[in-house]
Tab-separated table of N, CA and C and ligand atoms in Angstrom:
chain	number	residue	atom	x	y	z
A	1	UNK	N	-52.844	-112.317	41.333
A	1	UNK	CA	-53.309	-113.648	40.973
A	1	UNK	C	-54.323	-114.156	42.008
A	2	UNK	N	-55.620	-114.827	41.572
A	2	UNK	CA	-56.208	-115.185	42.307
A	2	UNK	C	-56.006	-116.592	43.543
A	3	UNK	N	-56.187	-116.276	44.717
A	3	UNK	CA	-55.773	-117.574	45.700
A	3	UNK	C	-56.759	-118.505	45.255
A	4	UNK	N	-56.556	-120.406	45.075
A	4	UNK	CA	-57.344	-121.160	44.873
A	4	UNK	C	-56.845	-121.849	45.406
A	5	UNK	N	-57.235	-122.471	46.892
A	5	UNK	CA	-56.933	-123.594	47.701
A	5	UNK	C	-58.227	-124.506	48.250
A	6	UNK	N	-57.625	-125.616	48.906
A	6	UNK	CA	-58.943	-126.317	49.170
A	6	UNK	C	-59.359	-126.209	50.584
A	7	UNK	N	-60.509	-126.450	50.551
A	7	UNK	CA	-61.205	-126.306	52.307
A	7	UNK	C	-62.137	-127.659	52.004
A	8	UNK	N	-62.619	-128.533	53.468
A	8	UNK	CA	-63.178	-128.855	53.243
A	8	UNK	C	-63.743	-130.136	52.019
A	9	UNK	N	-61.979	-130.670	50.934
A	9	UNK	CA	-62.347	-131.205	50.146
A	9	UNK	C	-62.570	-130.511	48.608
A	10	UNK	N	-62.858	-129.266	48.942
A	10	UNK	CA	-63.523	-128.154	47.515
A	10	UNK	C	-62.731	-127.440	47.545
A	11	UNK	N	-62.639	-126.345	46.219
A	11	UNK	CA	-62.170	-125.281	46.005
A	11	UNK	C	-62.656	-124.204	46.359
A	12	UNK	N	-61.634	-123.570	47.390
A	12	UNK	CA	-62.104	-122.476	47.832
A	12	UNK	C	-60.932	-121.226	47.499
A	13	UNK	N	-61.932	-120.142	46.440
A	13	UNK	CA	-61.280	-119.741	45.875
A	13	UNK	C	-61.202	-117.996	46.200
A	14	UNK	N	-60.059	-117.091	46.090
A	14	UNK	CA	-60.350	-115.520	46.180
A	14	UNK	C	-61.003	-115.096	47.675
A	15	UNK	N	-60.366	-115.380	48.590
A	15	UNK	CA	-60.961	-114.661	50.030
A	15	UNK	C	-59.797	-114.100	50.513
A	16	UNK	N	-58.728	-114.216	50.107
A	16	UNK	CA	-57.334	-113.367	50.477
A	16	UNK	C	-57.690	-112.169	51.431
A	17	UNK	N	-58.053	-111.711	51.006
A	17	UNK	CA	-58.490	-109.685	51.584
A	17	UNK	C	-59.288	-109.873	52.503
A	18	UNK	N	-60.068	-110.234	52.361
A	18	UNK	CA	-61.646	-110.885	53.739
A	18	UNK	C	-60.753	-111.715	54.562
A	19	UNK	N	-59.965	-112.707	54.716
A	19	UNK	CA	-58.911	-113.137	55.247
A	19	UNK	C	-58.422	-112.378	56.165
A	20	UNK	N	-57.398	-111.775	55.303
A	20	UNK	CA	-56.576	-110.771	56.082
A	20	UNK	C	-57.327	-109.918	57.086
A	21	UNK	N	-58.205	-109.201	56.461
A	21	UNK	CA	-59.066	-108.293	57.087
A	21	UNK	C	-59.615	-108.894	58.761
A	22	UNK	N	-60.944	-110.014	58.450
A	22	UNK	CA	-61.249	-110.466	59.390
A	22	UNK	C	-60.081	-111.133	60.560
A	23	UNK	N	-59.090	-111.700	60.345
A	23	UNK	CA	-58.034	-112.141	61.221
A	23	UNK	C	-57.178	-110.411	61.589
A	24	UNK	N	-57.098	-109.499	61.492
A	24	UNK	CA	-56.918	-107.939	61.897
A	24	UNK	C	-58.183	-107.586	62.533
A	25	UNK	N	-59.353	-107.830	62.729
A	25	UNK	CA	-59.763	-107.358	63.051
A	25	UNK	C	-60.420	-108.198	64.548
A	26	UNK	N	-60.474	-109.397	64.200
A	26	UNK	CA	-60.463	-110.455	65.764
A	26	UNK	C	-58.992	-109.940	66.369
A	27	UNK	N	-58.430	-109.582	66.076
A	27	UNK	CA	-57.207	-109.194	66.875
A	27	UNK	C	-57.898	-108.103	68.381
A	28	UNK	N	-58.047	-107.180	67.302
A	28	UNK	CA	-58.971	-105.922	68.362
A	28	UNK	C	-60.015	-106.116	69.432
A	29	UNK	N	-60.036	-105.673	70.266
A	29	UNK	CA	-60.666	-105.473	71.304
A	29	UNK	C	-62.335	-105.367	70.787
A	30	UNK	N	-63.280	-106.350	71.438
A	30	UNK	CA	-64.327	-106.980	71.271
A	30	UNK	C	-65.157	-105.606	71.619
A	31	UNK	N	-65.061	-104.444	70.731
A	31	UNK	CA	-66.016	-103.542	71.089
A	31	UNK	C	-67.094	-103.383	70.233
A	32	UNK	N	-67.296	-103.856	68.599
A	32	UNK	CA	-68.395	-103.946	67.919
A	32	UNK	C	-68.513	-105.043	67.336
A	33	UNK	N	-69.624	-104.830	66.991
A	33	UNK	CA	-70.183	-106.288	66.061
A	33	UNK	C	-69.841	-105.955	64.500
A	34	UNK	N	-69.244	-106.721	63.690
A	34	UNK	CA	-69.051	-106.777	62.392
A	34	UNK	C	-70.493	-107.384	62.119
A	35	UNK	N	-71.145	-107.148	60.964
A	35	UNK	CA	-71.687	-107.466	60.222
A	35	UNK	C	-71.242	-107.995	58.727
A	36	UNK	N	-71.130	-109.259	58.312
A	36	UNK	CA	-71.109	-109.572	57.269
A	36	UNK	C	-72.126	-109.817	55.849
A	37	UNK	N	-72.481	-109.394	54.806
A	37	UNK	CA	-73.652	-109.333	54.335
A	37	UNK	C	-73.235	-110.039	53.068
A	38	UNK	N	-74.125	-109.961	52.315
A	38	UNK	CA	-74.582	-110.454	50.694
A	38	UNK	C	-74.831	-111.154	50.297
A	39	UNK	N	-75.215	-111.020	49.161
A	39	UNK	CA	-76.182	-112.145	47.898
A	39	UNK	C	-76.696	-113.457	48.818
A	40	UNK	N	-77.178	-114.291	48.774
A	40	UNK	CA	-77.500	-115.719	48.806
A	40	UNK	C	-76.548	-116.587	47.964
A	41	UNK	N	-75.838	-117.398	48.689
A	41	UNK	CA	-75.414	-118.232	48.254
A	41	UNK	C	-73.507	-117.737	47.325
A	42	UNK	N	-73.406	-116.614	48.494
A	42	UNK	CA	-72.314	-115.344	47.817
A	42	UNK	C	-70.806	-116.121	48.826
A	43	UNK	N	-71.489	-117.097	49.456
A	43	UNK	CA	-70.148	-117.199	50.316
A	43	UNK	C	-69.557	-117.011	51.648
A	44	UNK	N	-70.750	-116.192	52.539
A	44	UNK	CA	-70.567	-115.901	53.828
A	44	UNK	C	-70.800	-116.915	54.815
A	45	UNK	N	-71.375	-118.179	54.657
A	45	UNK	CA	-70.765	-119.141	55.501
A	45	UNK	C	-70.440	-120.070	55.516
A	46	UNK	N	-69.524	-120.303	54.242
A	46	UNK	CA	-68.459	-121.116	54.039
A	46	UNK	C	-67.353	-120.203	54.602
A	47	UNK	N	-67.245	-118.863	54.215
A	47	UNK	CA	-66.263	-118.087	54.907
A	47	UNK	C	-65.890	-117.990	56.456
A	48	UNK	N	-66.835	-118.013	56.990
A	48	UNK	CA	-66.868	-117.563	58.324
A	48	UNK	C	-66.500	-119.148	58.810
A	49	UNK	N	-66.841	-120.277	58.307
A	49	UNK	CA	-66.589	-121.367	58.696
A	49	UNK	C	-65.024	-122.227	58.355
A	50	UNK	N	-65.129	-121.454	57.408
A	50	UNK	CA	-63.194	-121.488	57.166
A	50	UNK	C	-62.682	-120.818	58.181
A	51	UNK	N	-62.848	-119.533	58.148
A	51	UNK	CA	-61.817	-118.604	59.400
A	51	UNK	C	-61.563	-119.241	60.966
A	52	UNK	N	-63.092	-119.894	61.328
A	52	UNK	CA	-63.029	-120.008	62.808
A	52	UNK	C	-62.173	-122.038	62.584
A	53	UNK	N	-62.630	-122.800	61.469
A	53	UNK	CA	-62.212	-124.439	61.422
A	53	UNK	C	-60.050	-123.987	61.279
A	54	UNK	N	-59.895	-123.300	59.568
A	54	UNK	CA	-58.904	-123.119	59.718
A	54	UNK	C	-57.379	-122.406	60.048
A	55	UNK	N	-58.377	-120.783	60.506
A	55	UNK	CA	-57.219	-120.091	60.967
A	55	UNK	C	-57.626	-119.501	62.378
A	56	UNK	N	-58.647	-120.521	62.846
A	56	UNK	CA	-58.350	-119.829	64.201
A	56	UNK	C	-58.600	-121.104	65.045
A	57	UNK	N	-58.262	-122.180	64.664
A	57	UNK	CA	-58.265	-123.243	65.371
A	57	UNK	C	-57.689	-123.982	66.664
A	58	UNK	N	-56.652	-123.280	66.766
A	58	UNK	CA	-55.629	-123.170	68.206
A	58	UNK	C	-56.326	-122.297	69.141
A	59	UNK	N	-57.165	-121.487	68.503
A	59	UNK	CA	-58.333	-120.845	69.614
A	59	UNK	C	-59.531	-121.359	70.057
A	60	UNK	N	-59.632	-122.594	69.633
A	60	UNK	CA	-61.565	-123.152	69.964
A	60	UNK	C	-61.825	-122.831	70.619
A	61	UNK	N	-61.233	-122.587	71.911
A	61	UNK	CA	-62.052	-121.976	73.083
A	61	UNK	C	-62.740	-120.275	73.322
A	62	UNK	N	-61.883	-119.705	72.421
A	62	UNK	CA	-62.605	-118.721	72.470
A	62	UNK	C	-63.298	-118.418	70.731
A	63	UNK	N	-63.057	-119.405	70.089
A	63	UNK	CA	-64.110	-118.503	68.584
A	63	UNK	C	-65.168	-120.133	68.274
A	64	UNK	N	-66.348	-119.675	68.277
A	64	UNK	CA	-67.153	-120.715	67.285
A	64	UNK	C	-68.009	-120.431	66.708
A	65	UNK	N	-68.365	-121.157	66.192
A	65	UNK	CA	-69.620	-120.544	64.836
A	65	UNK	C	-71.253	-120.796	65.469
A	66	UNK	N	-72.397	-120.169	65.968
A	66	UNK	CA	-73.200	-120.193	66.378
A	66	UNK	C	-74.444	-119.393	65.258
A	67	UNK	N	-75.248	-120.333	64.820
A	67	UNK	CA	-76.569	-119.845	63.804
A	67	UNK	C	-77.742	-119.571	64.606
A	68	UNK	N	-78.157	-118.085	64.581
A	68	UNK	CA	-79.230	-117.276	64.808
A	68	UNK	C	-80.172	-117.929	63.696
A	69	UNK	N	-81.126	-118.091	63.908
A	69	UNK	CA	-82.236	-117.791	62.716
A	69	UNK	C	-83.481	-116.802	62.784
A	70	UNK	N	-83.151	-115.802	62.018
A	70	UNK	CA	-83.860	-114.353	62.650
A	70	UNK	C	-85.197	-114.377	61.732
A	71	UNK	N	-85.482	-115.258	60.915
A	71	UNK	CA	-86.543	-115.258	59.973
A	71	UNK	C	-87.889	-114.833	61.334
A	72	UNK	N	-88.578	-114.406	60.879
A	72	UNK	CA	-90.164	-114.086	61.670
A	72	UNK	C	-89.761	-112.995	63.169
A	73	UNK	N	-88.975	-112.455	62.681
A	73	UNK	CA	-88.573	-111.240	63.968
A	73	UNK	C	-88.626	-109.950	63.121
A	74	UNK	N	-89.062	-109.263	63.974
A	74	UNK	CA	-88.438	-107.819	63.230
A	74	UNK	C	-87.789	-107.148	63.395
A	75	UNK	N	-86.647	-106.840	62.814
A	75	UNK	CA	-85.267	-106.417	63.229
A	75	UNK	C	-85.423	-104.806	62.352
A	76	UNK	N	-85.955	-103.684	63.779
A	76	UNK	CA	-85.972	-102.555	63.067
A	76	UNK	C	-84.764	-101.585	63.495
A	77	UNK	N	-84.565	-102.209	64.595
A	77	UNK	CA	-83.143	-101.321	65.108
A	77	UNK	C	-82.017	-102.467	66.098
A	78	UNK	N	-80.848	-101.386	66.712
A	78	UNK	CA	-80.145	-102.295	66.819
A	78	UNK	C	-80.385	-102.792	67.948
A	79	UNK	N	-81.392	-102.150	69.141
A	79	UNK	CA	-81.792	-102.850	70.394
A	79	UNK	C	-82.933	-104.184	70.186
A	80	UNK	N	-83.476	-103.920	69.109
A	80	UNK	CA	-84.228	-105.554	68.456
A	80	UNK	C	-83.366	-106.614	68.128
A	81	UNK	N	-82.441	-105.984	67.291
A	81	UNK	CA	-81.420	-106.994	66.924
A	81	UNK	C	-81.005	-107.736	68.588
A	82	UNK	N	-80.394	-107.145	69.422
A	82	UNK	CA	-80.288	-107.745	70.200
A	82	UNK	C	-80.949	-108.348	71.327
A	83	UNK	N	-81.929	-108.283	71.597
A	83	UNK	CA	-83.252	-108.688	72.226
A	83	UNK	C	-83.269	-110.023	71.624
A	84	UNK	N	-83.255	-110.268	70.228
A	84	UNK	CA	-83.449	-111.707	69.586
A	84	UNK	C	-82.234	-112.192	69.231
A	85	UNK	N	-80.937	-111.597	69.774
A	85	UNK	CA	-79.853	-112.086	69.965
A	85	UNK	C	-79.785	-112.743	71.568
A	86	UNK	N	-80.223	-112.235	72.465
A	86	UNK	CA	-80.025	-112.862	73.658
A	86	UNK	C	-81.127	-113.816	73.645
A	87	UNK	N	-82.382	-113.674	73.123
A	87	UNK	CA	-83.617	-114.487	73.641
A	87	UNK	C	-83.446	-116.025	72.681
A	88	UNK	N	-82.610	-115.676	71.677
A	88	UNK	CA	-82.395	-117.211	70.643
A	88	UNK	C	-81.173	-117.774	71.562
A	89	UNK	N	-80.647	-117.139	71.905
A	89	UNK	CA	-79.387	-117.935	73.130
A	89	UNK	C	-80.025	-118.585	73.950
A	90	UNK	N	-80.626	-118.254	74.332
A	90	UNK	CA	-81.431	-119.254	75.339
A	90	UNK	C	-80.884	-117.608	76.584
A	91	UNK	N	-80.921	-116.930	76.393
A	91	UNK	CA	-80.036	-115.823	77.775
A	91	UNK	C	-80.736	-115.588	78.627
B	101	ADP	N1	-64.547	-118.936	48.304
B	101	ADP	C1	-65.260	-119.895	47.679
B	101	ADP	N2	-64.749	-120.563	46.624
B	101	ADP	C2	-65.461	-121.519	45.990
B	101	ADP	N3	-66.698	-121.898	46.352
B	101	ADP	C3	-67.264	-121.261	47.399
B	101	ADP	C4	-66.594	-120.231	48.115
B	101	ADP	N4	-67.397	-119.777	49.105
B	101	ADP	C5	-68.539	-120.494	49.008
B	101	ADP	N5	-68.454	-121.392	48.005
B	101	ADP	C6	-69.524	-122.339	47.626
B	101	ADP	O1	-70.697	-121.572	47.330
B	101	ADP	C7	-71.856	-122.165	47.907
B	101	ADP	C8	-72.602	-121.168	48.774
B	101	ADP	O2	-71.804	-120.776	49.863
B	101	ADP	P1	-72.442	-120.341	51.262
B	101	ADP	O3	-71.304	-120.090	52.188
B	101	ADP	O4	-73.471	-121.335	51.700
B	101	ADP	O5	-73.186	-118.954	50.900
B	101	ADP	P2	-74.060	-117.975	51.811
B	101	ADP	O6	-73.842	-118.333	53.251
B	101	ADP	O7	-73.586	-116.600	51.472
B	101	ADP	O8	-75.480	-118.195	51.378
B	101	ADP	C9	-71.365	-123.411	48.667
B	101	ADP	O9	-71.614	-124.542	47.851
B	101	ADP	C10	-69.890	-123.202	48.838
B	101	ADP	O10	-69.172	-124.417	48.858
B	102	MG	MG1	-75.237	-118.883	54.790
C-alpha cells in the first residue's frame, strides 16, 4: 500500500524505500558522495528536505541542506565536480 502522509502542510506521498534507504545509508561512514538524480520537478528536493527537517532533526548539527548552483560550469569529471564544490563554498 502506498505511504501518504503530510510534510510541510501537503501530501507527501510513496518515499518509503528512498526513506529507508537514505537513513541506512547516513548511518555509514562518510566515504562517498550519493548522488541523487531525476526528472524536473520528480521530487528530489522536497525529499532531501524532508529527510534532513523530519527524520534527522535531533541531528541539526551535523546534517543540513546546502544549494550548489552548478548552471554555467562544466562538470566533465569528478575532480571538476569538486573544484566547483569547494569554490561555491566559499573554501
Ligand atoms: N513525495 C511527494 N508527494 C507529493 N508531492 C510531492 C512529493 N515530492 C515532491 N512533491 C511536489 O512536487 C513538486 C516538485 O518537487 P521538487 O522537490 O521541487 O522536485 P525536484 O527538486 O526534483 O525538481 C513540489 O510541488 C512538491 O511539493
Ligand atoms: Mg530541486
Amino acid at each position: 500500500m502506498i505511504r501518504k502522509i503530510k510534510y510541510r502542510g501537503v501530501s507527501f506521498v510513496d518515499r518509503e524505500d528512498e526513506e529507508n534507504f537514505i537513513l541506512d545509508r547516513l548511518k555509514e561512514e562518510a566515504n562517498n558522495i550519493l548522488f541523487i538524480y531525476g526528472p524536473k520537478s520528480s521530487g528530489k528536493t522536497n525529499f532531501i528536505e524532508y529527510i534532513v527537517e523530519e527524520k534527522l532533526s535531533k541531528k541539526r548539527d551535523r546534517f543540513y541542506v546546502n544549494y550548489i548552483n552548478f548552471r554555467g560550469y562544466a562538470l566533465v569529471n569528478y575532480s571538476s565536480f569538486l573544484n566547483i564544490f569547494s569554490h561555491q563554498r566559499g573554501a
